[in-house]
Coordinates of C-alpha atoms in Angstrom, one line a residue:
M1 CA -66.2 -41.0 26.2
D2 CA -68.2 -38.5 24.1
R3 CA -70.3 -37.4 27.1
K4 CA -69.4 -34.0 28.7
L5 CA -67.2 -34.2 31.7
C6 CA -67.6 -32.1 34.8
Q7 CA -65.2 -29.2 35.4
F8 CA -61.7 -29.9 36.5
R9 CA -62.2 -27.5 39.4
E10 CA -65.3 -29.4 40.6
F11 CA -63.7 -32.8 40.3
F12 CA -60.4 -32.0 42.1
S13 CA -62.1 -30.0 44.8
G14 CA -61.5 -31.7 48.1
R15 CA -59.7 -34.7 46.6
S16 CA -56.4 -35.9 47.8
I17 CA -53.8 -37.2 45.4
L18 CA -50.9 -39.7 45.6
L19 CA -48.2 -39.1 43.1
T20 CA -44.9 -40.9 42.3
G21 CA -42.3 -39.2 40.2
G22 CA -43.4 -35.9 41.5
T23 CA -39.9 -34.3 41.5
G24 CA -39.3 -35.0 37.8
F25 CA -40.1 -33.0 34.7
M26 CA -43.7 -34.2 34.2
G27 CA -44.3 -34.6 37.9
M28 CA -43.6 -31.0 38.6
A29 CA -45.9 -30.0 35.7
L30 CA -48.6 -32.2 37.0
I31 CA -48.4 -30.7 40.6
E32 CA -48.7 -27.2 39.1
G33 CA -51.5 -28.3 36.9
M34 CA -53.6 -29.7 39.7
L35 CA -52.9 -26.7 42.0
S36 CA -54.1 -24.4 39.2
A37 CA -57.1 -26.5 38.4
S38 CA -58.8 -26.2 41.8
E39 CA -57.9 -23.9 44.6
D40 CA -59.9 -26.2 46.9
I41 CA -57.9 -29.4 46.0
G42 CA -57.1 -31.6 49.0
R43 CA -53.6 -32.7 49.7
I44 CA -51.1 -33.8 47.1
Y45 CA -48.9 -36.5 48.6
V46 CA -45.6 -36.8 46.7
V47 CA -43.5 -39.9 47.3
V48 CA -39.8 -38.8 47.5
R49 CA -36.5 -40.1 48.9
E50 CA -33.5 -38.3 50.2
K51 CA -31.1 -37.2 47.5
K52 CA -27.9 -35.1 47.3
D53 CA -27.9 -34.2 51.0
L54 CA -31.5 -32.9 50.8
S55 CA -34.3 -34.3 52.9
P56 CA -37.6 -35.1 51.3
S57 CA -39.1 -31.9 52.7
E58 CA -36.3 -29.8 51.4
R59 CA -36.6 -31.4 47.9
V60 CA -40.3 -30.5 47.7
A61 CA -39.7 -27.0 49.1
K62 CA -37.0 -26.5 46.4
L63 CA -39.3 -27.9 43.7
L64 CA -42.0 -25.3 44.7
T65 CA -39.6 -22.4 44.1
N66 CA -39.5 -23.1 40.4
E67 CA -40.9 -20.3 38.2
I68 CA -44.0 -22.2 37.2
F69 CA -45.2 -22.0 40.8
N70 CA -44.8 -18.2 41.1
H71 CA -48.5 -17.7 40.6
V72 CA -49.4 -20.3 43.3
S73 CA -50.2 -19.1 46.8
A74 CA -48.3 -20.2 49.8
E75 CA -51.5 -21.7 51.1
A76 CA -51.9 -23.9 48.0
K77 CA -48.2 -24.9 48.1
A78 CA -48.7 -26.1 51.7
K79 CA -51.0 -28.8 50.3
V80 CA -48.0 -30.5 48.6
I81 CA -46.9 -33.1 51.2
P82 CA -43.7 -35.2 50.9
L83 CA -43.9 -38.8 51.9
V84 CA -40.7 -40.7 52.5
G85 CA -40.9 -44.0 50.6
N86 CA -39.2 -46.7 48.6
L87 CA -41.0 -47.6 45.4
T88 CA -39.6 -51.1 45.2
C89 CA -40.9 -52.1 48.7
E90 CA -44.3 -53.3 49.6
N91 CA -46.6 -50.3 50.4
F92 CA -43.7 -48.1 49.4
D93 CA -42.2 -48.8 52.9
F94 CA -44.6 -46.3 54.3
H95 CA -45.0 -46.0 58.1
E96 CA -48.3 -47.4 59.4
K97 CA -49.6 -43.9 60.2
T98 CA -48.9 -42.8 56.7
L99 CA -50.8 -45.8 55.2
I100 CA -53.8 -45.0 57.4
T101 CA -53.8 -41.4 56.2
I102 CA -53.6 -42.1 52.5
R103 CA -56.2 -44.9 52.7
E104 CA -58.6 -42.5 54.4
E105 CA -57.9 -39.6 52.0
V106 CA -56.5 -40.5 48.6
S107 CA -58.9 -41.0 45.7
V108 CA -56.6 -40.3 42.7
F109 CA -53.2 -42.1 42.2
Y110 CA -50.7 -41.0 39.5
H111 CA -47.9 -43.5 39.0
N112 CA -45.5 -41.3 37.1
A113 CA -42.1 -42.6 38.4
G114 CA -39.8 -44.8 36.4
L115 CA -36.5 -45.2 34.7
I116 CA -36.4 -43.4 31.3
K117 CA -32.8 -44.0 30.3
F118 CA -32.2 -46.2 27.2
N119 CA -28.7 -47.3 28.2
R120 CA -29.6 -49.3 31.3
S121 CA -29.5 -53.0 32.0
L122 CA -32.6 -55.1 31.8
K123 CA -32.3 -55.7 35.6
E124 CA -32.5 -52.0 36.3
A125 CA -35.4 -51.5 33.9
I126 CA -37.4 -54.4 35.4
E127 CA -36.8 -53.2 38.9
M128 CA -37.6 -49.5 38.3
N129 CA -40.4 -49.8 35.8
V130 CA -42.1 -53.2 36.5
L131 CA -41.5 -54.0 40.2
T132 CA -42.3 -50.4 41.2
T133 CA -45.5 -50.6 39.1
L134 CA -46.4 -53.9 41.0
R135 CA -45.9 -52.1 44.3
A136 CA -48.1 -49.2 43.1
V137 CA -50.8 -51.5 41.9
E138 CA -50.8 -53.4 45.2
L139 CA -51.1 -50.2 47.2
A140 CA -53.8 -48.7 44.9
K141 CA -56.0 -51.8 45.4
T142 CA -56.0 -51.0 49.2
L143 CA -57.4 -47.5 48.7
P144 CA -61.2 -47.7 49.4
R145 CA -61.9 -44.3 47.8
L146 CA -59.9 -44.9 44.6
S147 CA -61.6 -43.2 41.6
A148 CA -58.7 -43.1 39.2
F149 CA -55.3 -44.9 38.8
I150 CA -53.2 -43.3 36.0
Y151 CA -50.0 -44.9 34.8
S152 CA -47.5 -42.9 32.6
S153 CA -46.1 -45.2 29.9
T154 CA -44.8 -44.2 26.5
V155 CA -45.8 -44.4 22.8
L156 CA -42.7 -46.5 22.3
A157 CA -43.9 -49.2 24.7
N158 CA -45.1 -51.3 21.8
C159 CA -42.4 -50.5 19.3
N160 CA -41.9 -54.2 18.7
R161 CA -45.2 -54.4 16.9
S162 CA -45.7 -53.7 13.2
G163 CA -48.5 -51.7 11.6
K164 CA -50.7 -49.1 13.1
L165 CA -50.8 -49.1 16.9
V166 CA -54.2 -48.7 18.5
E167 CA -55.1 -47.8 22.1
Q168 CA -55.1 -51.2 23.6
I169 CA -52.8 -53.6 25.5
Y170 CA -50.3 -55.6 23.5
S171 CA -49.4 -58.9 25.3
T172 CA -45.9 -60.0 26.0
K173 CA -44.6 -63.6 25.7
K174 CA -43.3 -63.6 29.3
T175 CA -45.6 -62.4 32.0
P176 CA -44.6 -59.4 34.2
R177 CA -44.7 -61.7 37.2
E178 CA -42.2 -64.1 35.5
M179 CA -39.8 -61.2 34.8
I180 CA -40.1 -59.9 38.4
K181 CA -39.4 -63.5 39.7
L182 CA -36.3 -63.6 37.4
L183 CA -35.2 -60.3 38.8
Q184 CA -35.5 -61.5 42.4
E185 CA -34.2 -65.0 42.0
E186 CA -31.6 -64.9 39.2
P187 CA -30.7 -61.2 38.8
A188 CA -27.3 -62.1 37.2
K189 CA -29.1 -63.4 34.1
I190 CA -30.5 -60.0 33.2
D191 CA -27.8 -57.7 34.8
K192 CA -26.5 -56.5 31.5
I193 CA -27.5 -54.4 28.5
F194 CA -29.1 -56.5 25.8
D195 CA -29.5 -55.6 22.1
A196 CA -32.3 -56.2 19.7
K197 CA -30.9 -59.5 18.7
D198 CA -31.5 -61.0 22.1
T199 CA -34.8 -62.8 22.2
I200 CA -35.3 -61.9 25.9
L201 CA -36.3 -58.4 24.8
E202 CA -39.1 -59.8 22.5
G203 CA -38.2 -57.6 19.6
H204 CA -37.5 -54.4 21.5
F205 CA -34.4 -52.4 20.8
V206 CA -33.8 -51.3 24.4
S207 CA -34.8 -52.5 27.9
Y208 CA -36.7 -49.3 28.6
T209 CA -39.5 -49.9 26.0
Y210 CA -39.7 -53.6 26.9
S211 CA -40.1 -52.8 30.6
K212 CA -42.9 -50.3 29.8
Q213 CA -44.8 -52.9 27.8
L214 CA -44.4 -55.3 30.7
A215 CA -45.7 -52.7 33.2
E216 CA -48.8 -52.1 31.0
N217 CA -49.5 -55.8 30.9
L218 CA -49.1 -56.0 34.7
I219 CA -51.7 -53.3 35.2
A220 CA -54.1 -54.9 32.8
Q221 CA -53.8 -58.2 34.5
E222 CA -53.8 -57.1 38.2
M223 CA -56.4 -54.2 38.1
V224 CA -59.4 -55.7 36.5
G225 CA -62.5 -54.0 37.9
Y226 CA -60.6 -50.9 39.0
P227 CA -60.7 -47.4 37.4
V228 CA -57.5 -47.5 35.5
G229 CA -56.0 -45.4 32.7
I230 CA -52.7 -45.5 30.8
I231 CA -51.2 -42.6 28.9
R232 CA -48.7 -43.2 26.2
P233 CA -47.1 -39.8 25.3
G234 CA -44.7 -39.3 22.4
L235 CA -41.5 -37.3 23.0
V236 CA -42.5 -34.8 25.7
Y237 CA -41.4 -31.2 25.1
G238 CA -42.1 -28.1 27.1
F239 CA -45.1 -26.0 27.7
Y240 CA -47.2 -24.6 24.8
D241 CA -50.2 -22.8 26.3
H242 CA -48.8 -22.0 29.8
E243 CA -48.2 -18.5 31.1
I244 CA -44.5 -19.5 31.0
P245 CA -44.4 -20.9 27.5
G246 CA -41.5 -23.2 26.6
W247 CA -40.8 -24.3 30.2
M248 CA -38.8 -27.6 30.2
G249 CA -38.0 -28.2 33.9
T250 CA -34.2 -28.9 34.2
A251 CA -34.0 -29.3 30.4
K252 CA -32.5 -32.8 30.9
S253 CA -35.4 -35.0 30.0
G254 CA -35.3 -36.7 26.5
H255 CA -35.2 -34.3 23.6
C256 CA -35.4 -31.3 26.0
G257 CA -31.7 -32.0 26.6
L258 CA -31.1 -32.0 22.8
I259 CA -32.6 -28.6 22.4
K260 CA -30.6 -27.2 25.4
A261 CA -27.3 -28.5 23.8
F262 CA -28.4 -27.4 20.3
T263 CA -29.0 -23.8 21.2
K264 CA -25.3 -23.6 22.3
G265 CA -24.1 -25.4 19.1
A266 CA -23.0 -28.5 21.1
A267 CA -25.6 -30.9 19.6
R268 CA -25.2 -31.0 15.8
S269 CA -26.7 -34.3 14.8
L270 CA -30.0 -36.0 14.9
F271 CA -29.5 -39.8 14.4
V272 CA -32.8 -40.7 12.7
Q273 CA -34.2 -41.5 9.3
P274 CA -35.0 -38.2 7.6
K275 CA -38.5 -39.1 6.4
S276 CA -39.6 -40.8 9.7
V277 CA -42.5 -39.2 11.5
T278 CA -41.5 -38.1 15.0
S279 CA -44.1 -38.6 17.8
L280 CA -44.1 -35.6 20.0
I281 CA -46.3 -33.5 22.3
P282 CA -46.0 -30.4 24.6
C283 CA -45.8 -31.2 28.3
D284 CA -48.9 -29.2 29.3
F285 CA -51.0 -31.3 26.8
V286 CA -49.8 -34.5 28.5
I287 CA -50.8 -33.0 31.9
C288 CA -54.2 -31.9 30.6
G289 CA -54.7 -35.4 29.2
M290 CA -53.8 -37.0 32.5
M291 CA -56.2 -34.8 34.5
A292 CA -59.0 -35.3 31.9
L293 CA -58.6 -39.0 32.1
S294 CA -58.8 -38.8 35.9
V295 CA -62.1 -36.9 35.6
S296 CA -63.4 -39.4 33.0
L297 CA -62.6 -42.5 35.1
G298 CA -63.8 -40.9 38.3
T299 CA -67.2 -40.0 37.0
S300 CA -68.1 -43.0 34.8
T301 CA -68.8 -46.7 35.1
I302 CA -65.7 -48.8 35.7
Q303 CA -64.5 -50.7 32.6
E304 CA -62.9 -54.2 32.6
K305 CA -59.9 -53.0 30.6
P306 CA -57.7 -49.9 31.1
T307 CA -58.6 -46.8 29.2
I308 CA -55.5 -46.0 27.0
L309 CA -54.6 -42.6 25.5
H310 CA -52.0 -42.0 22.8
L311 CA -50.9 -38.5 23.5
S312 CA -49.1 -37.6 20.3
N313 CA -49.3 -36.4 16.8
T314 CA -49.6 -39.0 14.0
K315 CA -48.7 -39.6 10.4
D316 CA -51.9 -37.8 9.3
I317 CA -52.7 -35.4 12.2
N318 CA -50.1 -32.6 12.6
P319 CA -47.3 -34.8 11.3
M320 CA -43.6 -33.9 12.0
T321 CA -40.9 -35.5 10.0
S322 CA -37.3 -35.6 11.3
E323 CA -36.3 -33.3 8.4
K324 CA -39.0 -30.8 9.3
F325 CA -38.0 -30.9 12.9
V326 CA -34.4 -30.1 12.1
D327 CA -35.4 -27.3 9.7
I328 CA -37.7 -25.7 12.3
L329 CA -35.0 -25.8 15.0
N330 CA -32.4 -24.3 12.7
E331 CA -34.8 -21.6 11.7
E332 CA -35.8 -20.6 15.2
A333 CA -32.3 -20.7 16.6
W334 CA -31.1 -18.3 13.8
K335 CA -33.9 -15.9 14.7
N336 CA -33.3 -16.0 18.4
P337 CA -29.5 -16.7 19.0
C338 CA -28.0 -17.1 22.5
D339 CA -25.6 -14.5 23.7
S340 CA -22.8 -17.0 23.4
Y341 CA -22.3 -20.5 21.9
V342 CA -19.6 -23.1 21.2
F343 CA -20.5 -23.3 17.5
L344 CA -23.1 -21.7 15.4
P345 CA -26.3 -23.8 16.1
R346 CA -27.0 -26.0 13.2
L347 CA -28.5 -29.4 13.3
K348 CA -28.3 -32.1 10.6
V349 CA -30.0 -35.5 10.1
R350 CA -27.3 -38.1 10.0
N351 CA -27.6 -41.9 9.6
G352 CA -25.8 -44.8 8.1
W353 CA -22.2 -44.3 7.0
R354 CA -22.8 -40.5 7.1
S355 CA -23.1 -40.8 10.9
D356 CA -20.1 -43.1 11.0
F357 CA -17.9 -40.5 9.2
Y358 CA -19.3 -37.8 11.6
M359 CA -18.4 -39.9 14.6
I360 CA -14.9 -40.5 13.4
F361 CA -14.5 -36.8 12.9
S362 CA -16.0 -36.1 16.3
Y363 CA -13.5 -38.4 18.0
L364 CA -10.6 -36.8 16.2
M365 CA -11.9 -33.3 17.3
A366 CA -12.5 -34.4 20.9
F367 CA -9.1 -35.9 21.5
P368 CA -7.1 -32.7 21.7
F369 CA -9.8 -31.2 23.9
Y370 CA -9.6 -34.2 26.2
V371 CA -5.8 -33.7 26.5
L372 CA -6.3 -30.0 27.4
E373 CA -9.0 -30.9 29.9
K374 CA -6.6 -33.3 31.7
L375 CA -3.6 -30.9 31.5
F376 CA -5.4 -27.7 32.6
N377 CA -8.4 -29.2 34.5
F378 CA -11.2 -27.3 32.7
G379 CA -14.4 -28.4 31.1
P380 CA -17.5 -30.2 32.5
K381 CA -16.7 -32.2 35.6
S382 CA -19.3 -34.9 35.0
M383 CA -18.4 -35.7 31.3
S384 CA -15.3 -35.1 29.3
G385 CA -15.3 -34.3 25.6
I386 CA -14.6 -38.0 24.8
D387 CA -17.5 -39.0 27.1
I388 CA -19.9 -36.7 25.2
V389 CA -18.8 -38.2 21.9
E390 CA -19.1 -41.7 23.3
L391 CA -22.7 -40.9 24.3
Q392 CA -23.5 -39.6 20.9
Y393 CA -22.1 -42.8 19.4
K394 CA -24.4 -44.9 21.5
V395 CA -27.3 -42.7 20.6
S396 CA -26.4 -43.0 16.9
K397 CA -26.8 -46.8 17.1
I398 CA -30.2 -46.8 18.9
F399 CA -32.2 -43.9 17.5
P400 CA -32.1 -44.7 13.8
Q401 CA -33.9 -48.0 14.6
I402 CA -36.4 -46.5 17.0
S403 CA -37.2 -43.6 14.7
V404 CA -38.7 -46.0 12.2
C405 CA -40.1 -48.7 14.5
I406 CA -43.6 -47.2 14.7
D407 CA -45.5 -46.9 11.4
D408 CA -48.5 -45.0 12.8
I409 CA -50.7 -44.7 15.8
S410 CA -54.4 -44.3 16.5
I411 CA -55.5 -41.4 18.8
E412 CA -59.3 -42.0 18.7
N413 CA -59.6 -42.2 22.5
T414 CA -57.6 -39.1 22.9
Q415 CA -59.7 -37.1 20.4
A416 CA -62.9 -38.3 22.0
L417 CA -61.7 -37.3 25.4
T418 CA -60.6 -33.8 24.4
R419 CA -64.0 -33.3 22.8
S420 CA -65.7 -34.3 26.0
L421 CA -64.1 -31.6 28.1
H422 CA -66.6 -29.3 29.9
P423 CA -67.1 -26.1 27.8
F424 CA -65.6 -24.1 30.6
D425 CA -62.4 -26.1 30.4
Q426 CA -62.1 -26.3 26.6
K427 CA -60.1 -23.2 26.2
K428 CA -57.6 -23.7 29.1
Y429 CA -57.2 -27.5 29.1
S430 CA -57.7 -28.7 25.5
F431 CA -55.0 -31.1 24.4
N432 CA -56.0 -31.3 20.8
I433 CA -52.7 -31.9 19.1
S434 CA -53.9 -30.6 15.7
R435 CA -53.8 -27.0 17.0
V436 CA -50.1 -27.0 17.9
D437 CA -47.9 -24.8 15.7
W438 CA -44.5 -26.5 15.9
N439 CA -42.6 -23.3 15.0
I440 CA -44.2 -21.6 17.9
L441 CA -43.5 -24.4 20.3
F442 CA -39.7 -24.5 19.6
R443 CA -39.6 -20.7 19.5
H444 CA -41.0 -20.8 23.1
H445 CA -38.3 -23.4 24.1
I446 CA -35.4 -21.3 22.8
A447 CA -36.8 -18.1 24.4
W448 CA -37.3 -19.9 27.8
L449 CA -33.8 -21.4 27.7
R450 CA -32.3 -18.0 27.1
K451 CA -34.2 -16.3 29.9
Y452 CA -34.4 -18.9 32.6
Y453 CA -31.6 -21.5 31.9
Y454 CA -28.8 -19.5 30.4
K455 CA -29.7 -16.2 31.9
D456 CA -29.2 -14.4 28.6
S457 CA -30.2 -10.9 27.7
C458 CA -33.3 -12.1 25.9
S459 CA -32.9 -9.6 23.1
V460 CA -31.5 -9.9 19.6
T461 CA -29.2 -7.0 18.7
W462 CA -26.9 -6.2 15.8
M463 CA -24.1 -7.7 17.8
H464 CA -25.8 -11.1 17.7
R465 CA -26.1 -10.8 14.0
M466 CA -22.5 -9.9 13.6
V467 CA -21.4 -12.9 15.5
Q468 CA -23.7 -15.2 13.4
Y469 CA -22.3 -13.8 10.1
G470 CA -18.8 -14.0 11.6
C471 CA -19.3 -17.7 12.3
L472 CA -20.5 -18.2 8.7
A473 CA -17.4 -16.4 7.5
V474 CA -15.2 -18.7 9.6
E475 CA -17.0 -21.7 8.3
A476 CA -16.6 -20.5 4.7
A477 CA -12.8 -19.9 5.3
W478 CA -12.5 -23.4 6.8
Y479 CA -14.1 -25.1 3.8
F480 CA -12.0 -22.9 1.4
S481 CA -8.9 -24.0 3.3
I482 CA -9.8 -27.6 2.7
F483 CA -10.3 -26.9 -1.0
M484 CA -7.0 -25.0 -1.3
T485 CA -5.1 -27.7 0.6
M486 CA -6.3 -30.5 -1.7
F487 CA -5.8 -28.3 -4.7
S488 CA -2.2 -27.4 -3.7
I489 CA -1.4 -31.0 -3.0
I490 CA -2.5 -32.1 -6.4
L491 CA -0.6 -29.3 -8.1
I492 CA 2.6 -30.3 -6.3
I493 CA 2.1 -34.0 -7.2
G494 CA 1.4 -33.1 -10.8
F495 CA 4.5 -30.9 -10.9
I496 CA 6.7 -33.7 -9.5
L497 CA 5.3 -36.3 -12.0
G498 CA 5.6 -33.9 -14.9
Y499 CA 1.9 -33.5 -15.8
S500 CA 0.7 -30.4 -17.6
M501 CA -0.5 -27.5 -15.5
L502 CA -4.0 -27.4 -17.1
Y503 CA -4.5 -31.2 -16.5
T504 CA -3.2 -31.0 -12.9
S505 CA -5.3 -27.9 -12.2
L506 CA -8.5 -29.6 -13.4
I507 CA -7.8 -32.6 -11.3
G508 CA -7.0 -30.4 -8.3
L509 CA -10.1 -28.3 -8.8
S510 CA -12.3 -31.4 -9.0
L511 CA -10.8 -33.2 -6.0
G512 CA -10.7 -29.9 -3.9
L513 CA -14.4 -29.2 -4.6
G514 CA -15.3 -32.8 -4.0
L515 CA -13.5 -33.0 -0.6
S516 CA -14.8 -29.6 0.7
G517 CA -18.3 -30.5 -0.5
F518 CA -18.0 -33.9 1.2
V519 CA -17.0 -32.2 4.5
I520 CA -19.9 -29.8 4.2
W521 CA -22.3 -32.7 3.6
I522 CA -20.9 -34.7 6.5

C-alpha cells in the first residue's frame, strides 16, 4: 500500500458509482466528495425510497440543494441519479432495466446504508445491517466491471474484544447466515432489545455493534477474490478542511446531535469515563479515506482478504480523552455563544452515582415542564421533556460501558494509505489524523451551527457577553440560595433545641457549604 496511487480525478473519470445510504450524513458528503474529485465522473446511482411524501427524485433534488453543493455545477448535479429500491430484497428489488444499466456501467460500489441507532431490537439490527449487506454483496458479485466494493462499518464493531484492535476481521461464534436464517424463520426470538448479559450478543453491549461485526464477517466470507474494503471510522464529526468547515448535515447523527443540543445548553452531560480515549474523526477525512481505498483497490492486485482501515485517532496518535473533549467544547462555546440558549452551555462528565443523582434531579426538573407542555400545548412535538430525560437515562446506561470497551486500535493500514496518495492529492485529500487540531474542529462546528442551523447573527457582541455573565450571576445566586436555605434551617433547628448560636452557626455553615458544593459538583 506504500506505492503511489493515481490521482482521484483520473481514477473517477468516466466511472459510474452505486451508493446506498446516499441521503444520510456521510452519504451526502461522499456524493459531494466524488463530484468535486472529478468533473468527468460518470453517473452516481443513489438507492433511495419514498419518504415523508417525497418521491426518490424529489429527495435527491432536495439533497443537492444543501450548502455543500453550492459550488457544484448543474451539469455535475445531473449525474446523481436516484434508483428506487428496497435494500432487504434480492437485487434491491430493482427493475430489470435498472439491473442491466448498473451491470453495464457501475465499477465502484459503496455500501453505506445501515441502522446506526443503539436502542433497537436485535431483529431490526440484523435486518438493516446484516441482511441488507448480504443483498449488497449478492448484487456486487454480479457487476462484471467491479473494481472496488467499500463497506462502512464502525470502530465499535469489535468492542467485545480485549486488547489492541488491529485492522483485520474478528470472527463471530454464530455465522451471519445463521443469524439471517433466525431472522427469517424465528423473528420472535430476537425481536427485543438485549443487554450485555445475554449471550446472544456475544459480549457486545448493544445490537448495533454486534450486527456490524456480523456484516464484516459476511463480507469476508462471501467476497473472497473480489476487490473489497471495509472502513471502521470512530465517532464521525463534521468537516475540517472543506470550504464549509464544520458542516454536520442535519446535525442529528451521533455526537453531532450532542453538539447541536450542547450549544443551546440543552445537553449538559457526557456519560463516559473521564480518562477514556474517545475515537473520533472529521467527516471529510472519512470520505477521503473511502475514496483513497477505492483508488487503491481499483488499481492493485486483488487480495484474498478485505482491506480494512481504522479511520480514527488512537491512544498515542492525537489522543482525545473525554475530559479534554468536554473542556474544549466548553471553551469554544464560551468564545462563540449562540444568540439565545436554554441554559448557559456547560458540559460535564458524569458517571456512576453522580449520573444517577443528575438523572433524579433531571426528572424532578422535567416534571413541571411536562405538566406545562400538556396544559398549554407548547414545546417539541416529537419529544416531551420527560422523553428527553428518558433518552438521557438510556444513554447513561450504555455509553459508560462503551467508552472503555476499546483499549487501543492500530491504524497502520490507514497511515500507509494516506502516505500513498498522489502528490497532487496530498494537500486536498490527506486524511492523516495527527494533523487535526481538535479546538479548531469544534470551533468550526459551533460556527456552522450558528450560521446554517440556528440562523444566528454569527457575531459576538457585548450583548452576548452580558448574557453570559448574567447567567453566571443567576447560577451563583441559585447556589447561594441553596446555602442560605440549609444555613437557615439549621439555625431554626438549633434555636428550637436550645443549642448555642456559635455551635449552630458552624454546623449550618458546614452543611450549607457542603450541600451547595455538592449541587455544583453534580
